[in-house]
Short mmCIF file of C-alpha atoms and ligand atoms in Angstrom, two decimals:
data_model
loop_
_atom_site.label_atom_id
_atom_site.label_comp_id
_atom_site.label_asym_id
_atom_site.label_seq_id
_atom_site.Cartn_x
_atom_site.Cartn_y
_atom_site.Cartn_z
CA MET A 758 89.89 -1.08 188.26
CA ALA A 759 92.47 -0.69 185.54
CA SER A 760 95.96 0.23 186.64
CA LYS A 761 96.73 3.94 186.58
CA ARG A 762 100.25 3.18 185.34
CA LYS A 763 100.43 3.32 181.55
CA LEU A 764 102.07 0.52 179.65
CA ARG A 765 104.57 0.65 176.84
CA GLY A 766 103.46 -1.25 173.76
CA ASP A 767 105.73 -4.25 174.40
CA GLU A 768 104.61 -4.45 178.04
CA ALA A 769 101.00 -4.17 176.98
CA ALA A 770 101.15 -7.28 174.82
CA ASN A 771 102.18 -9.34 177.82
CA SER A 772 100.03 -7.57 180.37
CA ALA A 773 96.61 -9.02 179.58
CA PRO A 774 95.40 -11.36 182.31
CA ALA A 775 94.45 -14.90 181.29
CA VAL A 776 90.93 -14.14 182.49
CA ALA A 777 89.80 -11.00 180.70
CA VAL A 778 88.69 -8.09 182.87
CA LYS A 779 84.91 -8.31 183.05
CA GLU A 780 83.02 -6.40 180.41
CA HIS A 781 80.13 -4.32 181.61
CA ARG A 782 77.02 -3.25 179.67
CA GLU A 783 74.76 -0.55 181.02
CA PRO A 784 70.96 -0.76 180.74
CA LEU A 785 69.64 0.78 177.52
CA ALA A 786 67.77 3.50 179.43
CA ASP A 787 71.09 4.74 180.86
CA ILE A 788 72.74 4.64 177.45
CA GLU A 789 69.85 6.67 176.00
CA MET A 790 70.29 9.29 178.69
CA LYS A 791 74.07 9.46 178.25
CA ALA A 792 73.77 9.55 174.43
CA GLU A 793 71.52 12.59 174.86
CA ILE A 794 74.16 14.29 177.03
CA LEU A 795 76.93 13.43 174.54
CA ALA A 796 74.85 14.71 171.60
CA GLY A 797 74.45 18.00 173.49
CA LEU A 798 78.20 18.20 174.10
CA ILE A 799 78.90 17.50 170.42
CA LYS A 800 76.43 20.22 169.33
CA GLY A 801 78.04 22.74 171.66
CA SER A 802 81.65 21.80 170.79
CA LYS A 803 84.04 23.94 168.79
CA HIS A 804 86.80 21.39 168.30
CA PHE A 805 85.51 17.82 168.68
CA ILE A 806 88.01 14.97 168.32
CA VAL A 807 87.59 11.19 168.60
CA PHE A 808 90.13 8.62 169.77
CA THR A 809 89.43 5.06 168.59
CA GLY A 810 90.78 1.69 169.65
CA ALA A 811 90.20 -1.95 168.77
CA GLY A 812 86.69 -1.90 170.28
CA THR A 813 85.53 0.19 167.32
CA SER A 814 86.30 -2.65 164.91
CA THR A 815 85.24 -5.77 166.85
CA SER A 816 81.75 -5.79 165.30
CA ALA A 817 83.48 -5.82 161.89
CA GLY A 818 84.96 -9.18 162.91
CA ILE A 819 88.40 -7.86 163.89
CA PRO A 820 89.37 -9.09 167.38
CA ASP A 821 90.45 -6.66 170.09
CA PHE A 822 93.33 -7.23 172.51
CA ARG A 823 91.99 -7.48 176.06
CA GLY A 824 88.41 -8.64 175.56
CA PRO A 825 87.30 -12.24 176.33
CA ASP A 826 88.50 -13.32 172.83
CA GLY A 827 91.18 -10.64 172.52
CA ASN A 828 94.56 -11.42 170.97
CA TRP A 829 96.49 -10.76 174.18
CA THR A 830 93.95 -12.59 176.37
CA LEU A 831 94.41 -15.71 174.21
CA LYS A 832 98.19 -15.22 174.37
CA ALA A 833 98.05 -15.10 178.18
CA GLN A 834 95.99 -18.31 178.13
CA GLY A 835 98.58 -19.95 175.86
CA ARG A 836 95.93 -20.48 173.20
CA PRO A 837 96.63 -19.70 169.57
CA ARG A 838 94.06 -17.82 167.56
CA THR A 839 92.50 -20.33 165.20
CA THR A 840 90.63 -17.90 163.00
CA HIS A 841 92.14 -14.82 161.44
CA ALA A 842 90.04 -11.85 160.50
CA ASN A 843 90.54 -10.51 157.02
CA THR A 844 90.79 -6.77 157.56
CA LEU A 845 90.70 -6.24 153.78
CA SER A 846 87.15 -7.53 153.44
CA ALA A 847 85.85 -6.23 156.78
CA VAL A 848 82.89 -3.91 156.39
CA PRO A 849 83.20 -0.65 158.37
CA THR A 850 80.83 -0.59 161.35
CA GLN A 851 77.98 1.75 162.27
CA ALA A 852 80.47 3.60 164.50
CA HIS A 853 82.92 4.04 161.59
CA MET A 854 80.16 5.35 159.32
CA ALA A 855 78.79 7.68 162.00
CA LEU A 856 82.26 9.25 162.26
CA VAL A 857 82.36 9.70 158.46
CA GLU A 858 79.03 11.57 158.59
CA LEU A 859 80.26 13.77 161.46
CA GLN A 860 83.42 14.53 159.45
CA ASN A 861 81.42 15.36 156.30
CA ARG A 862 79.23 17.74 158.29
CA GLY A 863 82.31 19.49 159.69
CA VAL A 864 81.39 18.44 163.25
CA LEU A 865 84.28 16.02 163.79
CA LYS A 866 87.50 17.99 163.49
CA TYR A 867 90.05 15.19 163.88
CA LEU A 868 90.31 11.46 164.45
CA VAL A 869 93.15 9.72 166.28
CA SER A 870 93.22 5.93 165.94
CA GLN A 871 95.26 3.12 167.40
CA ASN A 872 93.87 0.71 164.82
CA CYS A 873 95.97 -0.64 161.93
CA ASP A 874 93.04 -2.15 160.03
CA GLY A 875 92.66 0.79 157.62
CA LEU A 876 88.87 0.80 158.13
CA HIS A 877 88.65 4.52 158.89
CA GLY A 878 90.25 5.39 155.55
CA ARG A 879 88.15 2.88 153.62
CA SER A 880 84.96 4.10 155.30
CA GLY A 881 85.56 7.66 154.05
CA ILE A 882 87.69 9.51 156.61
CA GLU A 883 90.00 11.75 154.61
CA ALA A 884 93.76 11.38 155.03
CA GLN A 885 94.21 14.92 156.38
CA ASN A 886 91.67 14.28 159.14
CA ILE A 887 93.29 11.26 160.81
CA SER A 888 96.43 10.18 162.68
CA GLU A 889 96.87 6.42 162.60
CA LEU A 890 99.29 6.25 165.52
CA HIS A 891 100.11 2.55 165.16
CA GLY A 892 100.23 2.55 161.36
CA ASN A 893 98.03 0.97 158.72
CA ASN A 894 98.54 -2.48 157.27
CA THR A 895 97.74 -1.31 153.74
CA ARG A 896 99.90 1.84 153.65
CA GLU A 897 103.58 1.97 152.67
CA VAL A 898 105.91 4.92 152.46
CA CYS A 899 109.05 5.66 150.43
CA LYS A 900 112.17 5.83 152.59
CA SER A 901 113.77 8.35 150.20
CA CYS A 902 111.05 10.82 149.17
CA GLY A 903 108.23 10.11 151.65
CA LYS A 904 105.63 9.37 148.94
CA GLU A 905 102.77 7.24 150.28
CA TYR A 906 101.00 4.32 148.62
CA ILE A 907 97.85 2.53 149.72
CA ARG A 908 97.40 -1.06 148.59
CA ASP A 909 94.42 -3.35 148.36
CA TYR A 910 96.56 -6.00 150.03
CA ARG A 911 98.55 -6.18 153.25
CA VAL A 912 101.96 -4.58 152.85
CA SER A 913 103.69 -6.10 155.86
CA GLY A 914 104.91 -9.53 156.79
CA SER A 915 106.80 -10.33 153.60
CA GLN A 916 110.19 -10.07 155.25
CA PRO A 917 111.55 -12.67 157.68
CA ASP A 918 112.91 -9.90 159.93
CA HIS A 919 109.72 -8.26 161.14
CA ASN A 920 111.41 -5.05 162.26
CA ASP A 921 112.99 -4.47 158.88
CA HIS A 922 109.78 -2.88 157.45
CA ARG A 923 110.93 -3.34 153.85
CA THR A 924 108.01 -4.51 151.75
CA GLY A 925 110.08 -5.53 148.74
CA ARG A 926 108.50 -2.92 146.46
CA ARG A 927 109.94 0.36 145.23
CA CYS A 928 108.69 3.90 144.80
CA VAL A 929 108.51 5.61 141.39
CA CYS A 930 111.63 7.54 142.50
CA GLY A 931 113.50 4.24 142.99
CA GLY A 932 113.50 4.44 146.79
CA ILE A 933 112.61 1.40 148.87
CA LEU A 934 109.12 1.21 150.35
CA LEU A 935 108.57 0.58 154.05
CA ASP A 936 105.40 -0.61 155.76
CA THR A 937 103.93 1.77 158.35
CA ILE A 938 103.14 -0.76 161.08
CA ILE A 939 104.56 0.23 164.47
CA ASN A 940 105.98 -2.87 166.15
CA PHE A 941 106.42 -3.21 169.90
CA GLY A 942 109.26 -1.10 171.22
CA GLU A 943 109.29 1.24 168.22
CA GLY A 944 108.57 4.95 168.43
CA LEU A 945 105.36 6.38 167.02
CA PRO A 946 105.45 8.30 163.73
CA GLU A 947 106.49 11.83 164.69
CA LYS A 948 104.28 13.70 162.22
CA GLU A 949 101.13 11.72 163.08
CA LEU A 950 101.76 12.06 166.81
CA GLN A 951 102.42 15.81 166.55
CA LEU A 952 99.21 16.38 164.56
CA ALA A 953 97.27 14.35 167.14
CA ARG A 954 98.82 16.44 169.96
CA ASP A 955 98.01 19.72 168.19
CA HIS A 956 94.36 18.71 167.85
CA ALA A 957 94.22 17.40 171.45
CA ASN A 958 95.46 20.80 172.64
CA LYS A 959 92.76 22.57 170.62
CA ALA A 960 89.99 20.13 171.55
CA ASP A 961 87.13 21.11 173.84
CA LEU A 962 85.60 17.62 173.53
CA CYS A 963 87.24 14.21 173.09
CA LEU A 964 85.33 10.95 172.74
CA VAL A 965 87.21 7.71 173.35
CA LEU A 966 85.59 4.79 171.49
CA GLY A 967 86.60 1.22 172.27
CA SER A 968 90.00 1.76 173.86
CA SER A 969 91.36 0.96 177.30
CA VAL A 970 93.65 4.01 176.91
CA SER A 971 96.45 2.12 178.61
CA VAL A 972 99.24 2.11 176.01
CA THR A 973 101.70 5.02 175.88
CA PRO A 974 102.28 7.32 174.17
CA ALA A 975 98.94 7.01 172.31
CA CYS A 976 96.97 7.44 175.56
CA THR A 977 98.61 10.82 176.17
CA ILE A 978 96.14 12.22 173.57
CA PRO A 979 92.91 11.74 175.62
CA GLU A 980 94.97 12.42 178.76
CA ALA A 981 95.88 15.85 177.40
CA VAL A 982 92.18 16.64 176.91
CA ALA A 983 91.38 15.40 180.44
CA SER A 984 93.93 17.81 181.89
CA THR A 985 92.74 20.82 179.87
CA LYS A 986 90.51 23.24 181.75
CA ASN A 987 86.93 23.31 180.43
CA ALA A 988 87.59 20.50 177.91
CA LYS A 989 85.41 17.41 178.25
CA LEU A 990 86.50 13.78 178.01
CA VAL A 991 83.87 11.10 177.30
CA ILE A 992 84.83 7.41 177.35
CA CYS A 993 82.86 4.54 175.80
CA ASN A 994 84.41 1.14 176.46
CA LEU A 995 83.14 -2.21 177.78
CA GLN A 996 86.01 -2.71 180.21
CA PRO A 997 87.35 -0.23 182.79
CA THR A 998 89.99 2.19 181.49
CA ALA A 999 92.96 4.00 182.97
CA LEU A 1000 91.17 7.36 182.65
CA ASP A 1001 87.80 6.41 184.20
CA ASP A 1002 88.40 8.68 187.20
CA ASP A 1003 89.40 11.61 184.99
CA CYS A 1004 86.58 11.67 182.45
CA ASN A 1005 83.38 13.74 182.48
CA LEU A 1006 81.08 11.02 181.13
CA ARG A 1007 81.61 7.26 181.21
CA ILE A 1008 79.53 4.90 179.08
CA PHE A 1009 79.77 1.11 179.23
CA THR A 1010 78.49 -0.15 175.89
CA GLU A 1011 79.58 -1.08 172.37
CA ALA A 1012 80.77 1.76 170.11
CA ASP A 1013 78.05 0.89 167.55
CA ILE A 1014 75.24 1.13 170.11
CA LEU A 1015 76.42 4.47 171.46
CA MET A 1016 77.05 6.04 168.06
CA THR A 1017 73.70 4.85 166.67
CA LYS A 1018 71.94 6.49 169.64
CA VAL A 1019 74.02 9.69 169.43
CA MET A 1020 73.28 10.07 165.70
CA GLU A 1021 69.56 9.61 166.41
CA LYS A 1022 69.71 12.38 169.02
CA LEU A 1023 71.61 14.62 166.58
CA ASN A 1024 69.09 13.77 163.88
CA TYR A 1025 71.85 12.71 161.48
CA ALA A 1026 71.46 9.55 159.37
CA ILE A 1027 74.34 7.05 159.36
CA PRO A 1028 75.33 6.60 155.69
CA PRO A 1029 75.75 3.10 154.22
CA PHE A 1030 79.30 1.95 153.52
CA GLU A 1031 80.49 2.55 149.98
CA LEU A 1032 83.85 1.59 148.60
CA ARG A 1033 85.13 4.77 146.96
CA ARG A 1034 88.06 4.99 144.62
CA LYS A 1035 89.34 7.05 141.75
CA LEU A 1036 90.50 5.61 138.45
CA VAL A 1037 92.59 7.53 135.96
CA ARG A 1038 92.63 6.63 132.26
CA ILE A 1039 95.45 8.07 130.18
CA GLU A 1040 95.37 7.73 126.39
CA THR A 1041 98.40 8.29 124.19
CA PRO A 1042 98.41 7.84 120.42
CA VAL A 1043 101.81 6.52 119.30
CA GLU A 1044 102.15 6.72 115.47
CA ASP A 1045 99.96 3.90 114.16
CA MET A 1046 99.31 2.48 117.61
CA HIS A 1047 97.29 3.56 120.62
CA ASN A 1048 98.28 3.27 124.26
CA ILE A 1049 95.89 3.21 127.23
CA THR A 1050 97.15 3.28 130.82
CA PHE A 1051 95.14 2.96 134.04
CA LYS A 1052 96.09 4.17 137.50
CA GLY A 1053 94.28 3.97 140.82
CA LEU A 1054 93.98 6.75 143.41
CA ASP A 1055 92.30 6.87 146.80
CA ALA A 1056 88.91 8.57 147.27
CA ASP A 1057 90.61 11.92 148.02
CA GLY A 1058 92.50 11.65 144.73
CA THR A 1059 95.68 12.37 146.68
CA THR A 1060 97.42 9.02 147.14
CA PRO A 1061 98.14 6.16 144.70
CA LEU A 1062 95.93 3.22 145.60
CA SER A 1063 96.64 -0.19 144.09
CA PHE A 1064 93.17 -1.60 143.66
CA ILE A 1065 93.54 -2.80 140.05
CA LYS A 1066 94.40 -6.47 139.56
CA ALA A 1067 94.25 -6.56 135.77
CA ALA A 1068 93.10 -4.34 132.92
CA GLY A 1069 91.97 -5.19 129.42
CA VAL A 1070 90.58 -3.54 126.32
CA GLU A 1071 88.53 -5.14 123.57
CA GLY A 1072 90.76 -5.73 120.55
CA CYS A 1073 93.86 -6.34 122.63
CA ARG A 1074 94.44 -10.01 123.40
CA ARG A 1075 96.72 -9.38 126.34
CA PHE A 1076 95.53 -8.34 129.82
CA ALA A 1077 97.86 -6.01 131.76
CA ARG A 1078 98.47 -7.71 135.10
CA ALA A 1079 101.02 -5.43 136.81
CA GLU A 1080 101.80 -1.74 137.25
CA PRO A 1081 101.80 0.20 135.03
CA PHE A 1082 98.48 -1.15 133.75
CA SER A 1083 99.28 -0.27 130.17
CA LEU A 1084 97.73 -1.70 126.99
CA THR A 1085 98.64 -1.11 123.37
CA LEU A 1086 96.19 -1.36 120.47
CA ARG A 1087 97.98 -2.08 117.20
CA ARG A 1088 95.94 0.43 115.28
CA HIS A 1089 95.53 4.14 115.05
CA LEU A 1090 92.34 5.52 116.59
CA GLN A 1091 90.54 8.48 115.01
CA PRO A 1092 88.99 10.76 117.64
CA GLY A 1093 85.21 10.39 117.58
CA HIS A 1094 85.33 7.06 115.72
CA GLY A 1095 84.90 3.78 117.45
CA GLU A 1096 83.91 2.84 120.94
CA LEU A 1097 86.41 1.21 123.28
CA LYS A 1098 85.27 -1.41 125.77
CA LEU A 1099 87.49 -1.47 128.82
CA THR A 1100 87.50 -4.05 131.60
CA ILE A 1101 89.13 -3.56 134.99
CA GLU A 1102 89.52 -6.50 137.34
CA LEU A 1103 89.62 -5.62 141.05
CA PHE A 1104 90.85 -7.59 144.05
CA GLY A 1105 87.25 -8.35 145.00
CA HIS A 1106 87.52 -8.16 148.78
CA TYR A 1107 83.90 -6.98 148.84
CA ASP A 1108 82.87 -9.28 145.97
CA GLU A 1109 83.00 -6.28 143.68
CA PRO A 1110 82.52 -7.37 140.06
CA TYR A 1111 84.68 -6.39 137.08
CA LEU A 1112 84.38 -2.76 136.22
CA GLU A 1113 83.28 -2.36 132.61
CA ILE A 1114 83.62 0.99 130.92
CA ALA A 1115 82.56 1.80 127.38
CA HIS A 1116 83.82 5.08 126.00
CA GLU A 1117 84.54 6.85 122.77
CA TYR A 1118 88.07 8.12 122.19
CA MET A 1119 87.99 11.88 121.70
CA GLY A 1120 91.68 12.72 121.30
CA ASP A 1121 94.72 12.55 123.56
CA GLU A 1122 93.20 12.74 127.02
CA ILE A 1123 93.28 12.04 130.69
CA VAL A 1124 89.99 11.07 132.29
CA LEU A 1125 89.21 10.63 135.96
CA TYR A 1126 86.47 8.28 137.14
CA SER A 1127 84.94 8.55 140.61
CA LEU A 1128 84.01 5.01 141.54
CA ARG A 1129 81.47 4.00 144.15
CA TYR A 1130 80.55 0.49 145.11
CA ASN A 1131 77.89 -0.44 147.63
CA PRO A 1132 78.42 -4.12 148.61
CA LEU A 1133 74.71 -4.50 149.34
CA VAL A 1134 73.77 -3.43 145.81
CA GLY A 1135 76.70 -5.20 144.10
CA GLU A 1136 77.16 -2.71 141.27
CA TRP A 1137 79.70 -0.05 140.41
CA ASP A 1138 78.71 3.52 139.89
CA ALA A 1139 81.39 5.20 137.76
CA ASN A 1140 81.15 8.92 137.16
CA GLN A 1141 83.50 10.28 134.55
CA LYS A 1142 85.04 13.72 134.36
CA GLU A 1143 87.97 15.44 132.73
CA VAL A 1144 90.94 15.60 135.01
CA GLU A 1145 91.53 18.83 136.91
CA SER A 1146 94.66 20.71 135.98
CA GLY A 1147 97.55 19.99 138.28
CA MET A 1148 96.36 16.47 139.02
CA GLU A 1149 98.73 14.99 136.45
CA ARG A 1150 101.59 15.21 138.93
CA LEU A 1151 99.78 12.74 141.19
CA PHE A 1152 100.08 9.90 138.77
CA ASP A 1153 103.51 10.52 137.30
CA ARG A 1154 102.42 10.54 133.75
ZN1 ZN B 2050 110.18 7.85 146.52
#
C-alpha cells in the first residue's frame, strides 16, 4: 500500500522506488459496473470537480512519474530518459476530451490539475474553470502587472538558474515575464490554490484521474472532499494511492478507459480534438500607405496567445517574423476596392498548414477570426466576425 504520509514535492522526486509499485488493471466487467456507478454519481451531483495527475496524459505520450517508465522511477534506477515527449505536439486524450464535453454541458464545475503540459487548456477547458497547481510550461506572467501570456513554445528553461523563472521576454507594460512552473521546494500559486480549495469545499463529488495523490499541498484538494460529510471521492489510478482507504469508489484502470465508459453510460459523445485559437486583424490607413497588424488570442479570447510565426500579405515583399506582426503596404487602399490575400504561418506542432485568408478591405477595421483546426482533417476553418466592443483592450491596440 502507498504510504499515508504525504510527500513534499522535493521529497517526492526522490521517493520513487527503483522498481515501480505494481500497476493493477481490473477486469472490464468490473470497470463497466463501476463506470455505471460513477455515471450515476455524476448525474446526481451538484458540484462535480475533477483532480488530474500525470496518468491522464500518459496515453498522449507524456511520461508519468512513478509508473514503470516514469521519470522518477528511471531516476531511482540511475537511468536517463532517452526520449523526450514533445508536450507541444501531444494530442489531448479521450479523458481530456471527455472533461471538455462535461465542462461544455455544465456538468463539470471545476478542474484541478497537477500537470504542466498545458493539454487541458489546449483541449478546450476554459481558463476560469481550471487551477494548474504546478504551473503550465507554455504560460508566462508579468511580474509587474500580472498580465498572462500563452505561447506556442515552452517558456521555461532559457535561464541557467532554474529557480530564477525569468523567461527573457517582457510584457507590453515593460515588466519582466516569469514562467509559471513550480519547481521543487517552491510554494504553489496562491490564487490557483485558493480557487481549488473553494471548489473542493463546495464539491459533492470529486474524481481523481491518474494521480497517486501523494504530493502536498496539491493532494489536500481531494483530501478535503474525502473529509466532507456526504461528499463522494472516486479514485481512478493504476497504482495504489494515499487515499485508497478514504474514497467511496476505487477503480484500477487507465483514465481513457474509464472516461470512455462513463461517457457511454451518460450518453454523451466525446468530441474530437480541435485546435482552437482566435486571430485579430487590425487595419490602419496611414496617409498613402496601409498598415495591417495581426495578434493571436486563446480560444476564450481572453489571453494573448503567441501562435503566429510569420505573417505576410500579397503585394508586400517582407514577411513579419516577430511581434507585433505588422505589415505596411506602400499604397492607399480604397474601401471596397481590391482583395487582400493574407498568409499566416503557424508553429505547426500539429502539422497545421499556413492559414490563408482572402478579404476585401472595407474601411478602418478590427476583425476577429475564430480558428479551428482538426489534425485528422488537416484544414483550417476560419470564421470571421467584427470584433465585440470592449475587446480592443485585450490586444493593446
Ligand atoms: Zn505587465
